[in-house]
Coordinates of N, CA and C and ligand atoms in Angstrom, one line a residue:
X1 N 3.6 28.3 -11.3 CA 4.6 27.4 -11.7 C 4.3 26.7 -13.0
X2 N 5.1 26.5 -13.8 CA 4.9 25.9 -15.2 C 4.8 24.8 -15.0
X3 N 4.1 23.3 -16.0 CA 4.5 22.2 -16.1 C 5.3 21.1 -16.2
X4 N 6.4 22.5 -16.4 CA 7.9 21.9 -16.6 C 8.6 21.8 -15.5
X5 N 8.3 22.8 -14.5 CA 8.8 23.3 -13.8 C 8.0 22.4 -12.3
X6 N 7.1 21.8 -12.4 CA 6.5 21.3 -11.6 C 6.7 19.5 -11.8
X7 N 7.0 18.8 -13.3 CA 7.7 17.9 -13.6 C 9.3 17.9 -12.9
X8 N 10.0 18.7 -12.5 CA 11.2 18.6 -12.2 C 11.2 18.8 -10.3
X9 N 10.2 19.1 -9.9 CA 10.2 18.7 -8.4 C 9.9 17.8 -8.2
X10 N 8.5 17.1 -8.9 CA 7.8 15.8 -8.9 C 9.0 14.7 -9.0
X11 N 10.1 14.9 -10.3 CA 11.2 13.8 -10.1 C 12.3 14.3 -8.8
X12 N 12.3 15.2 -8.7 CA 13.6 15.3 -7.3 C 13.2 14.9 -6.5
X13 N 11.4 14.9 -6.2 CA 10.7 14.5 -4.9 C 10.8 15.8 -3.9
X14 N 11.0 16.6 -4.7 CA 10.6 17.4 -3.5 C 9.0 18.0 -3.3
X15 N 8.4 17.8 -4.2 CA 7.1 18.0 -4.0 C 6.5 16.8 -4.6
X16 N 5.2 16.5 -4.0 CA 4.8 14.7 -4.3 C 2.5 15.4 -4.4
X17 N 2.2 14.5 -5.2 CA 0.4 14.8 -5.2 C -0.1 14.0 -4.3
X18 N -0.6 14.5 -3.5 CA -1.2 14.0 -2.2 C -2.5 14.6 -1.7
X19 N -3.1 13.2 -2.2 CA -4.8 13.1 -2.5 C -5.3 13.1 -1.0
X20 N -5.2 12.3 -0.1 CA -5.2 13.1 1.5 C -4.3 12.3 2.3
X21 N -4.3 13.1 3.9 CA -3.5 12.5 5.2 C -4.3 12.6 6.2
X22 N -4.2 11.5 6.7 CA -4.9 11.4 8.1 C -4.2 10.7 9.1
X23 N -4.5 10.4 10.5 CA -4.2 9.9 11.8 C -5.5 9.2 11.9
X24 N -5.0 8.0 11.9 CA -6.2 6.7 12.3 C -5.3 5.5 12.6
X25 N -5.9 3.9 12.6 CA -5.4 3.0 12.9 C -5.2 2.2 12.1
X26 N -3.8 1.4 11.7 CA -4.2 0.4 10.8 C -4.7 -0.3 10.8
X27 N -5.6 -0.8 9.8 CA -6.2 -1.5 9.7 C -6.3 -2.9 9.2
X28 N -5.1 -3.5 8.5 CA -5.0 -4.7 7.8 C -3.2 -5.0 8.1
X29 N -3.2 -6.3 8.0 CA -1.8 -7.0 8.0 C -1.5 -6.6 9.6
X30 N -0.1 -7.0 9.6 CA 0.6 -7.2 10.9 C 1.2 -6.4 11.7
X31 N 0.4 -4.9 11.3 CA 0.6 -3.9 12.1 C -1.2 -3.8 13.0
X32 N -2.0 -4.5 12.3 CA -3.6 -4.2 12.6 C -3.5 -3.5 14.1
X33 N -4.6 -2.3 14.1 CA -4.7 -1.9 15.1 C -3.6 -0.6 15.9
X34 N -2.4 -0.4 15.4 CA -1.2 0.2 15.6 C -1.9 2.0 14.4
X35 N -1.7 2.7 16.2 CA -1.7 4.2 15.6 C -1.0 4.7 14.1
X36 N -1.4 5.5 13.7 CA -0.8 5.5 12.5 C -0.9 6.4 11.5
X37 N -0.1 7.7 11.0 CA -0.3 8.6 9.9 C 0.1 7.9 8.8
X38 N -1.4 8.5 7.8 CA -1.7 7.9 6.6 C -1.3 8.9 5.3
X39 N -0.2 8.9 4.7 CA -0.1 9.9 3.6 C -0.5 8.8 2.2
X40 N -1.5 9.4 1.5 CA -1.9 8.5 0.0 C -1.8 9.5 -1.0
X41 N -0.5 8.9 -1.8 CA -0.2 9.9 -2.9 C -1.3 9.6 -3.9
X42 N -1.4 10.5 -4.9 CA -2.4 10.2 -5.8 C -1.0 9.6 -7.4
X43 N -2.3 9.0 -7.9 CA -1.3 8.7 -9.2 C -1.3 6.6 -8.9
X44 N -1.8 6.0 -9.9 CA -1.8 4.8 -10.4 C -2.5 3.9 -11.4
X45 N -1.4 3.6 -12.1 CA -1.9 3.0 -13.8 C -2.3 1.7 -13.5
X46 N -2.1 0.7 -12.5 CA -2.0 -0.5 -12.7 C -3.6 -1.3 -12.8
X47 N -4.8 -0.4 -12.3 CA -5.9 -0.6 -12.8 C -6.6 -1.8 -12.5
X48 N -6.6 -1.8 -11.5 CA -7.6 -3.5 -11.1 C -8.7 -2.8 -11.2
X49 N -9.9 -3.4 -11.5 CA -11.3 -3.4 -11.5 C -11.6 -3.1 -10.7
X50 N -11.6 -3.9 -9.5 CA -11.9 -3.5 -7.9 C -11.4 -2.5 -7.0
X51 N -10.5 -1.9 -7.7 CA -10.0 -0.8 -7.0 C -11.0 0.1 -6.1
X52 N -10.3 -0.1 -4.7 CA -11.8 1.1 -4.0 C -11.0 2.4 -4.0
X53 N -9.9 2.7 -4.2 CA -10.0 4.3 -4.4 C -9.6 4.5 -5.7
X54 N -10.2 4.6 -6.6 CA -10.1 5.0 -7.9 C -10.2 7.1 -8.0
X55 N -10.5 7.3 -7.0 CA -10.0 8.8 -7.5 C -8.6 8.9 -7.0
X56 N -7.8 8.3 -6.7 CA -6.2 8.5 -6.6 C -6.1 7.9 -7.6
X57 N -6.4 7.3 -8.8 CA -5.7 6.9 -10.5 C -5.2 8.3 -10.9
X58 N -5.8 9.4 -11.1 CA -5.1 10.7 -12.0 C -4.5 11.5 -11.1
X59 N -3.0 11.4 -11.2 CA -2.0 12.3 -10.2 C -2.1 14.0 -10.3
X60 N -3.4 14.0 -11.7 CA -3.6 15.9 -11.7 C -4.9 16.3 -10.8
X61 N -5.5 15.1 -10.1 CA -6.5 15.7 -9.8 C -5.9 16.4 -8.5
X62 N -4.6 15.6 -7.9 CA -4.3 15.7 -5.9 C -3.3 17.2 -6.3
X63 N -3.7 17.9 -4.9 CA -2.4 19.0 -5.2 C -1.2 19.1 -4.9
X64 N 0.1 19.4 -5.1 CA 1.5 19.1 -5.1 C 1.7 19.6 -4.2
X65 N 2.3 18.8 -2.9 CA 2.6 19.2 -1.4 C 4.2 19.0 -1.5
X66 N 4.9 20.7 -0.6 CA 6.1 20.0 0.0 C 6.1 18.9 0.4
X67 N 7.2 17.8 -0.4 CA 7.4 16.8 0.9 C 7.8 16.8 2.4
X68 N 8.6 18.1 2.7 CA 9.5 18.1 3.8 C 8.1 18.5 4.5
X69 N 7.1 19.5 4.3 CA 6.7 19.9 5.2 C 5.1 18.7 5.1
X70 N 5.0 17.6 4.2 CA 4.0 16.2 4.6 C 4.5 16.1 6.0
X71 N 6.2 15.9 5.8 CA 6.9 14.9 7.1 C 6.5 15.5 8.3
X72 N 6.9 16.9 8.1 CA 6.7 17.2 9.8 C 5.1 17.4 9.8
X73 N 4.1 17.8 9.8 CA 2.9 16.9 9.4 C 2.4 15.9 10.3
X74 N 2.9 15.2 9.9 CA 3.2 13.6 10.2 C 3.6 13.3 11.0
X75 N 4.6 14.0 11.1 CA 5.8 13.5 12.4 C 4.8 13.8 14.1
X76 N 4.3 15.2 13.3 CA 3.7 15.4 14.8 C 2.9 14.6 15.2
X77 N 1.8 13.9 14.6 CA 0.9 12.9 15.6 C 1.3 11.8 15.9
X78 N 2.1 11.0 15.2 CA 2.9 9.8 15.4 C 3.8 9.1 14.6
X79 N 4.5 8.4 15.2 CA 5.7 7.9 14.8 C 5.1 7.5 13.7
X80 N 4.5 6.1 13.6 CA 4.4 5.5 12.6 C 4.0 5.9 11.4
X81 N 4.4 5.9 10.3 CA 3.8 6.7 9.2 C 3.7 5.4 8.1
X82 N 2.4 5.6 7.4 CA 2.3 4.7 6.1 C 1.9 5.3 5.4
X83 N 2.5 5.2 3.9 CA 2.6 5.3 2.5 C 1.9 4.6 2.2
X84 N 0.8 5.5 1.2 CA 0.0 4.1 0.3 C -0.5 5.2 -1.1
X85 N -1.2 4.1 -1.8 CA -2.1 5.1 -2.8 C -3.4 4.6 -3.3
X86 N -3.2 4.7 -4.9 CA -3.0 5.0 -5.2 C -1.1 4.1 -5.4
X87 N -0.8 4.3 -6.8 CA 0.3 3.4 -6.1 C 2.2 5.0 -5.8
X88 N 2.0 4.1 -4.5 CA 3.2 5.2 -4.1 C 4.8 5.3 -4.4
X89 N 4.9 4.4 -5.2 CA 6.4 4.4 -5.4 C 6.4 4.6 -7.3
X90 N 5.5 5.0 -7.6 CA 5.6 5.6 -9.0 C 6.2 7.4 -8.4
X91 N 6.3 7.4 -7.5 CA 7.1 8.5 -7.3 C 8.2 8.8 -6.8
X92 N 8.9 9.7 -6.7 CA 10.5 9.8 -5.8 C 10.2 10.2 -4.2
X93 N 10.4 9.1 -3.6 CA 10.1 9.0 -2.2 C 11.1 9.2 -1.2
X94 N 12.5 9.8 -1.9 CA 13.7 10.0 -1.1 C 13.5 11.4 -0.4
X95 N 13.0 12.1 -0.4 CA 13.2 13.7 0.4 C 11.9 13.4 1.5
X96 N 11.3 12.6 1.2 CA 10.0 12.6 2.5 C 10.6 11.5 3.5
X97 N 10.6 10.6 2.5 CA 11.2 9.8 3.5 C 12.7 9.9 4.8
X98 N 13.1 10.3 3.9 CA 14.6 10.9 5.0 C 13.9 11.8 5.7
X99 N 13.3 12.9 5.0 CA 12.9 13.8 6.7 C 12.0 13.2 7.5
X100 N 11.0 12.1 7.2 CA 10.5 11.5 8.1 C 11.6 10.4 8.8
X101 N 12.8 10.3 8.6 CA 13.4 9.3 8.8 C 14.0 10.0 10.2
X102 N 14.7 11.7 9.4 CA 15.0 12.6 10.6 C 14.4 13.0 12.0
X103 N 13.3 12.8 11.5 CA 12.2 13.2 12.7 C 11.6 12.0 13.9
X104 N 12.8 10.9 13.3 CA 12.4 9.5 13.9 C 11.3 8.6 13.9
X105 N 10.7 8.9 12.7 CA 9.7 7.9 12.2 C 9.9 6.6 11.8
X106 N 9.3 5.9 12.1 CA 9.1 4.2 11.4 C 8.3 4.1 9.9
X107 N 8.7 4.3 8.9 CA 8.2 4.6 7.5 C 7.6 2.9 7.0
X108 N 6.3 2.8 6.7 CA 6.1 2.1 6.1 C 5.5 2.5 4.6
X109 N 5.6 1.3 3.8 CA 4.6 1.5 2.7 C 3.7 0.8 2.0
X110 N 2.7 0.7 1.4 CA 1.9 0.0 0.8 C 1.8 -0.2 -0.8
X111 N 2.1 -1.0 -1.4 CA 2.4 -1.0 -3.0 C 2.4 -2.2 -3.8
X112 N 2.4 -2.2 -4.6 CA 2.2 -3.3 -5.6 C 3.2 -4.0 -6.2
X113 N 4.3 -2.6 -6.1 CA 5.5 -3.1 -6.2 C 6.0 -2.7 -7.7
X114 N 5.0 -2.5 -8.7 CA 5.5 -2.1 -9.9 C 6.2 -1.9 -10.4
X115 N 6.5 -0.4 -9.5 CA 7.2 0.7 -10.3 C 9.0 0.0 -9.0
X116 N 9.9 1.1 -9.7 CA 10.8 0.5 -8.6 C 11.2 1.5 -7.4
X117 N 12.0 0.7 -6.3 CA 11.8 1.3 -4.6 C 12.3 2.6 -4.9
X118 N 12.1 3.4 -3.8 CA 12.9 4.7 -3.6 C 12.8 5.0 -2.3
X119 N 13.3 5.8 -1.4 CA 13.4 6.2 -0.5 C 13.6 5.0 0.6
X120 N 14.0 5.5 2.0 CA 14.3 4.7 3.4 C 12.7 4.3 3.7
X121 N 12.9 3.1 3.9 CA 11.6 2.2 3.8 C 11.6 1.0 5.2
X122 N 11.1 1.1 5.9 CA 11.3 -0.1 7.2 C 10.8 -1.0 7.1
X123 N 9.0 -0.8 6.2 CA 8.7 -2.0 6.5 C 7.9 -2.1 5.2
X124 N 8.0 -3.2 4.5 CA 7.1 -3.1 3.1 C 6.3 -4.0 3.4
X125 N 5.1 -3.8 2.6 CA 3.5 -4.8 2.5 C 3.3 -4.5 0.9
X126 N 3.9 -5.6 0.0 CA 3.8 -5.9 -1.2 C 2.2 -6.7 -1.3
X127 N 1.3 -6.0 -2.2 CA 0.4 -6.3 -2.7 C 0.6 -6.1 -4.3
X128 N 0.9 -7.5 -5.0 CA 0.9 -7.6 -6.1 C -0.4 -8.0 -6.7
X129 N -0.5 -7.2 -7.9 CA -1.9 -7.1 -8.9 C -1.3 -7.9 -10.1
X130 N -2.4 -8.8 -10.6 CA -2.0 -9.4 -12.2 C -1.9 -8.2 -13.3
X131 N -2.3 -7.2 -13.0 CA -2.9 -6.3 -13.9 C -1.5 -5.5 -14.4
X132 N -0.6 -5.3 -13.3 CA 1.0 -4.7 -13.4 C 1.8 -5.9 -12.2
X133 N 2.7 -6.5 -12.5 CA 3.5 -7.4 -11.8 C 4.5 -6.6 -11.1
X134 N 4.9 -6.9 -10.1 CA 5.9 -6.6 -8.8 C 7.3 -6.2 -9.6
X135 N 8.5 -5.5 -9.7 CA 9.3 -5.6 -9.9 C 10.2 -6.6 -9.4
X136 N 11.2 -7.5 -9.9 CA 11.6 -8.8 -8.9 C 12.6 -8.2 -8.1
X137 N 12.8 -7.2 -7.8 CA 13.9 -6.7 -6.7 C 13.2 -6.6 -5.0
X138 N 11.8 -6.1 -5.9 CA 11.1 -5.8 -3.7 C 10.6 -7.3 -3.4
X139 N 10.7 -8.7 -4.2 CA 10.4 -9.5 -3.8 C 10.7 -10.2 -2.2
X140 N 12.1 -9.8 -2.3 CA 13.2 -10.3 -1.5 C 13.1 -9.5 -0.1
X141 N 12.8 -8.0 -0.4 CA 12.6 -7.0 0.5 C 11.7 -7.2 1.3
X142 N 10.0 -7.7 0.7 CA 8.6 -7.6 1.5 C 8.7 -8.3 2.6
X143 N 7.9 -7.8 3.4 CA 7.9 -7.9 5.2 C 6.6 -8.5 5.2
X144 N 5.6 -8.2 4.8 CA 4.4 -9.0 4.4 C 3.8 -8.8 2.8
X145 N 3.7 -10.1 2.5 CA 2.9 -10.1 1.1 C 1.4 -10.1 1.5
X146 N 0.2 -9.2 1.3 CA -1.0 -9.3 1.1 C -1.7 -9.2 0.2
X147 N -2.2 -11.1 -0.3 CA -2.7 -10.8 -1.3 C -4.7 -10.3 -1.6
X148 N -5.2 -9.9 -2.4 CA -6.5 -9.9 -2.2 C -7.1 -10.9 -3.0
X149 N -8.4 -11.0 -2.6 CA -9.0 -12.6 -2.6 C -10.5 -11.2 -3.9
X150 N -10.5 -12.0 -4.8 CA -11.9 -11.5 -5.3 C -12.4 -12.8 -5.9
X151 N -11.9 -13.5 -6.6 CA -12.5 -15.0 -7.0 C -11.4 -15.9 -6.7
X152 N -11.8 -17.2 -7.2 CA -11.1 -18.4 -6.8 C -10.0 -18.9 -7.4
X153 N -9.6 -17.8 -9.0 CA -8.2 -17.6 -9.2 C -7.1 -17.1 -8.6
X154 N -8.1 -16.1 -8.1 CA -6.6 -15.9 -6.6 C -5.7 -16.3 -5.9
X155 N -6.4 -17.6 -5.6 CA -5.6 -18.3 -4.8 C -4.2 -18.6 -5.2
X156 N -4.8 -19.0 -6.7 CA -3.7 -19.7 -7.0 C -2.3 -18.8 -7.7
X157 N -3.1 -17.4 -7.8 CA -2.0 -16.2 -8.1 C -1.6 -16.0 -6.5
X158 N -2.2 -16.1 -5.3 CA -1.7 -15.9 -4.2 C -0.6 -16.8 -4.1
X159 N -0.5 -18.2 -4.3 CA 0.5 -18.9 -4.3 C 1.8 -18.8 -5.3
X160 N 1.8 -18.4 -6.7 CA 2.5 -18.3 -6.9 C 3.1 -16.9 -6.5
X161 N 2.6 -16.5 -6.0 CA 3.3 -14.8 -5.5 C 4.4 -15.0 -4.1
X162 N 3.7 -15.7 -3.5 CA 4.1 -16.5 -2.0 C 5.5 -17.5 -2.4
X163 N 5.9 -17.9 -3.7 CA 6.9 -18.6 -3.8 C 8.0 -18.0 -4.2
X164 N 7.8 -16.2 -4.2 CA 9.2 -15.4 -4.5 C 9.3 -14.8 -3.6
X165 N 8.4 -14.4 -2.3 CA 9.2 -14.0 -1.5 C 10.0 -14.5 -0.7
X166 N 10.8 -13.9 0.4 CA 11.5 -14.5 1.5 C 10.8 -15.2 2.5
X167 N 11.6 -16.1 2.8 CA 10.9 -17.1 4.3 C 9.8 -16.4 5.1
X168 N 11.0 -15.0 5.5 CA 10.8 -14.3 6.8 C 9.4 -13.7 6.3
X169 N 9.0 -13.7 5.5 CA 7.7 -12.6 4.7 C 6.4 -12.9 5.1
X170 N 5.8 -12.7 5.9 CA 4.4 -13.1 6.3 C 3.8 -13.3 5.3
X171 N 2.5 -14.3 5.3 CA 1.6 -13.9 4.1 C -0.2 -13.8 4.6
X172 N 0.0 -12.7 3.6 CA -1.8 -12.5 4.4 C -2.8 -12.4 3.1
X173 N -4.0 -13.1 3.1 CA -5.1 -13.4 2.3 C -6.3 -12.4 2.6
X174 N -6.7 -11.3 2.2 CA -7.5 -10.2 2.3 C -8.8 -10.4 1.1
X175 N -10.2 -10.7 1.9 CA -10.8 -10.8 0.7 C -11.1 -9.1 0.6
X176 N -11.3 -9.1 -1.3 CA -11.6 -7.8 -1.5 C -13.0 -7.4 -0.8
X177 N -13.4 -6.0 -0.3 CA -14.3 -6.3 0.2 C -15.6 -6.5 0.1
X178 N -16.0 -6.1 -1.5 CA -17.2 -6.3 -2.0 C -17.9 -8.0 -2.0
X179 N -16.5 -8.8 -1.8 CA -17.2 -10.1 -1.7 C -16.7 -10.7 -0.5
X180 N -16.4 -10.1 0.6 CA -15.9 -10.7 1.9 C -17.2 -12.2 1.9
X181 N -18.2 -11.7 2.0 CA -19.0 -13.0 2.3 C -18.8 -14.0 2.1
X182 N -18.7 -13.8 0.5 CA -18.7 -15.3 -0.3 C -17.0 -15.6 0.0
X183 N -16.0 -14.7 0.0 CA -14.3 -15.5 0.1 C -14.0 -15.5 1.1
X184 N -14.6 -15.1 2.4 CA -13.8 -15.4 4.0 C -13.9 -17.2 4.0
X185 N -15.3 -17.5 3.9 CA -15.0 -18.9 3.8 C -14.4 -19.5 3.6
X186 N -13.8 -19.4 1.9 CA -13.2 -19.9 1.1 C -11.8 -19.7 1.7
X187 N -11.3 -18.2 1.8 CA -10.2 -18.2 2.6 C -9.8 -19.0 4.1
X188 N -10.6 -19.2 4.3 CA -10.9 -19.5 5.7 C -10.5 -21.3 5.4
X189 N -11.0 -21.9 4.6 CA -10.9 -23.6 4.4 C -9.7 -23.4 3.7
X190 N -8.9 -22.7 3.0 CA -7.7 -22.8 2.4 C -6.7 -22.4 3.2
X191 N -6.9 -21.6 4.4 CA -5.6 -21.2 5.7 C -5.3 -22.4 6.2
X192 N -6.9 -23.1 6.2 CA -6.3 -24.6 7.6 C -5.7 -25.6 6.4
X193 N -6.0 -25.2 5.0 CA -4.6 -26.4 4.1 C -3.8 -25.8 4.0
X194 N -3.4 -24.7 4.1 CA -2.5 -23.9 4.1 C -1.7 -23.3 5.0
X195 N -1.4 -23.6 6.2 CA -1.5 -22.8 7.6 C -0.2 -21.9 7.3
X196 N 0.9 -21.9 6.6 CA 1.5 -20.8 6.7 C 0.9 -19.3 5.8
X197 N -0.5 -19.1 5.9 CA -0.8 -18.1 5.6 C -1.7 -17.6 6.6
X198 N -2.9 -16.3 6.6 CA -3.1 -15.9 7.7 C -4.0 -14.7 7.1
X199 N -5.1 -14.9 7.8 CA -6.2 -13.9 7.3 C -6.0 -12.5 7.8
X200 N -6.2 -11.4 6.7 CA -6.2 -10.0 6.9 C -7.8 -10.0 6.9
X201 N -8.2 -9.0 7.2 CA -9.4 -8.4 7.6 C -9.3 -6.8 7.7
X202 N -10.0 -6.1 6.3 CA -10.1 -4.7 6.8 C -10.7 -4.1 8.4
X203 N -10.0 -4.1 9.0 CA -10.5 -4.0 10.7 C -11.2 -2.9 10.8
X204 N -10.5 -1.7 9.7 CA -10.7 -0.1 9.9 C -12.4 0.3 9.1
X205 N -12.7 -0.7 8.3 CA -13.9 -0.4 7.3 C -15.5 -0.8 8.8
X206 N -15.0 -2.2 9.6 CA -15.8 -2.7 10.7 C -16.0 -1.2 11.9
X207 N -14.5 -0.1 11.9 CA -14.8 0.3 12.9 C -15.2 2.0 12.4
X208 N -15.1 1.9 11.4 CA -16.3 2.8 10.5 C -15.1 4.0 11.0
X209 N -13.6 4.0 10.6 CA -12.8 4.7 10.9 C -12.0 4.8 9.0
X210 N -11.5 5.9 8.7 CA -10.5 6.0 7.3 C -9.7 5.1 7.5
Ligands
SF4_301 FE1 -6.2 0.6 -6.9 FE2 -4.0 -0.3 -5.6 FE3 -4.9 -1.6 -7.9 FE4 -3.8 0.9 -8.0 S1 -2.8 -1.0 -7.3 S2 -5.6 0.2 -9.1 S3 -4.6 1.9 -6.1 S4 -6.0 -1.4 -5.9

């Protein structure tokens, strides 16, 4: 297949780069603990420092999978399916998603919000980065906002992030994990000033699970 030729599926969505998939548990936000197929496209510019998968940044390294045939994939071990990356909605997410929609799946996804939505989406977890800002359309949409905690600016980028979503939008404070020590505390004294927020905790990293 040519380049050109492989650019024109990548936009139809019928084929997507998918760095890997697995069946494990979630691990963070308000699904924690709930079975769960993990598809993580590759491909993301937005570039935080801290990023712990930095080999999903270059979308040539993952190889170009049917989407239809991710879905059923996916569909077979369980319902729940989550999208993440790498960031996932720099791509066309309408042909996975609908066949996973077909197959009766609960589609979630994981994103930053950047780029803009695409495909049937049930449940969003908007993690906004300073580095690329949210588009203002999924503000309204997110089901939980999770912000990540690396120093003691965050907070106050956590709060202003927290003032454009919706009521109904949970919010969860995740320290990154290289400094869990030093910001669980910190998060921890700013929940009880803060009580409409609510600690995430990578659960999946403790149970030595992907
Ligand atoms: Fe990494 Fe996510 Fe930041 Fe992209 S948005 S650089 S995948 S942490």
């Amino acid at each position: 297949m040519t380049k050109e030729e492989e650019d024109i599926l990548l936009k139809e969505g019928k084929m997507l780069p998918v760095m890997e998939h697995f069946y494990t548990l979630q691990g963070e936000g308000a699904h924690t603990g709930k079975a769960a197929y993990f598809i993580r496209l590759g491909g993301c510019d937005v570039g935080c420092h801290w990023c712990d998968v930095k080999e999903s940044w270059d979308p040539n390294l993952h190889p170009l999978m049917n989407a239809e045939e991710i879905a059923e994939t996916a569909a077979k071990h369980c319902k729940t399916i989550v999208l993440t990356g790498g960031e996932p909605l720099m791509w066309n997410l309408d042909i996975l998603t609908s066949k996973l929609k077909e197959l009766g799946c609960i589609v979630h996804i994981e994103t930053s919000g950047a780029y803009p939505m695409s495909g049937q989406i049930d449940w969003i977890t908007l993690s906004p980065k300073k580095t690329g800002l949210p588009k203002e359309e999924i503000y309204a949409k997110a089901h939980e906002l999770k912000m990540i905690i690396f120093n003691n600016n965050d907070f106050k980028f956590a709060q202003e992030q927290a003032a454009k979503v919706s009521e109904n939008c949970t919010l969860y404070l995740q320290s990154e994990w290289s400094k869990r020590d030093e910001m669980y505390p910190k998060i921890t004294d700013f929940i009880l000033e803060n009580p409409e927020w609510r600690a995430s905790v990578q659960t999946h990293k403790y149970l030595n699970i992907p």
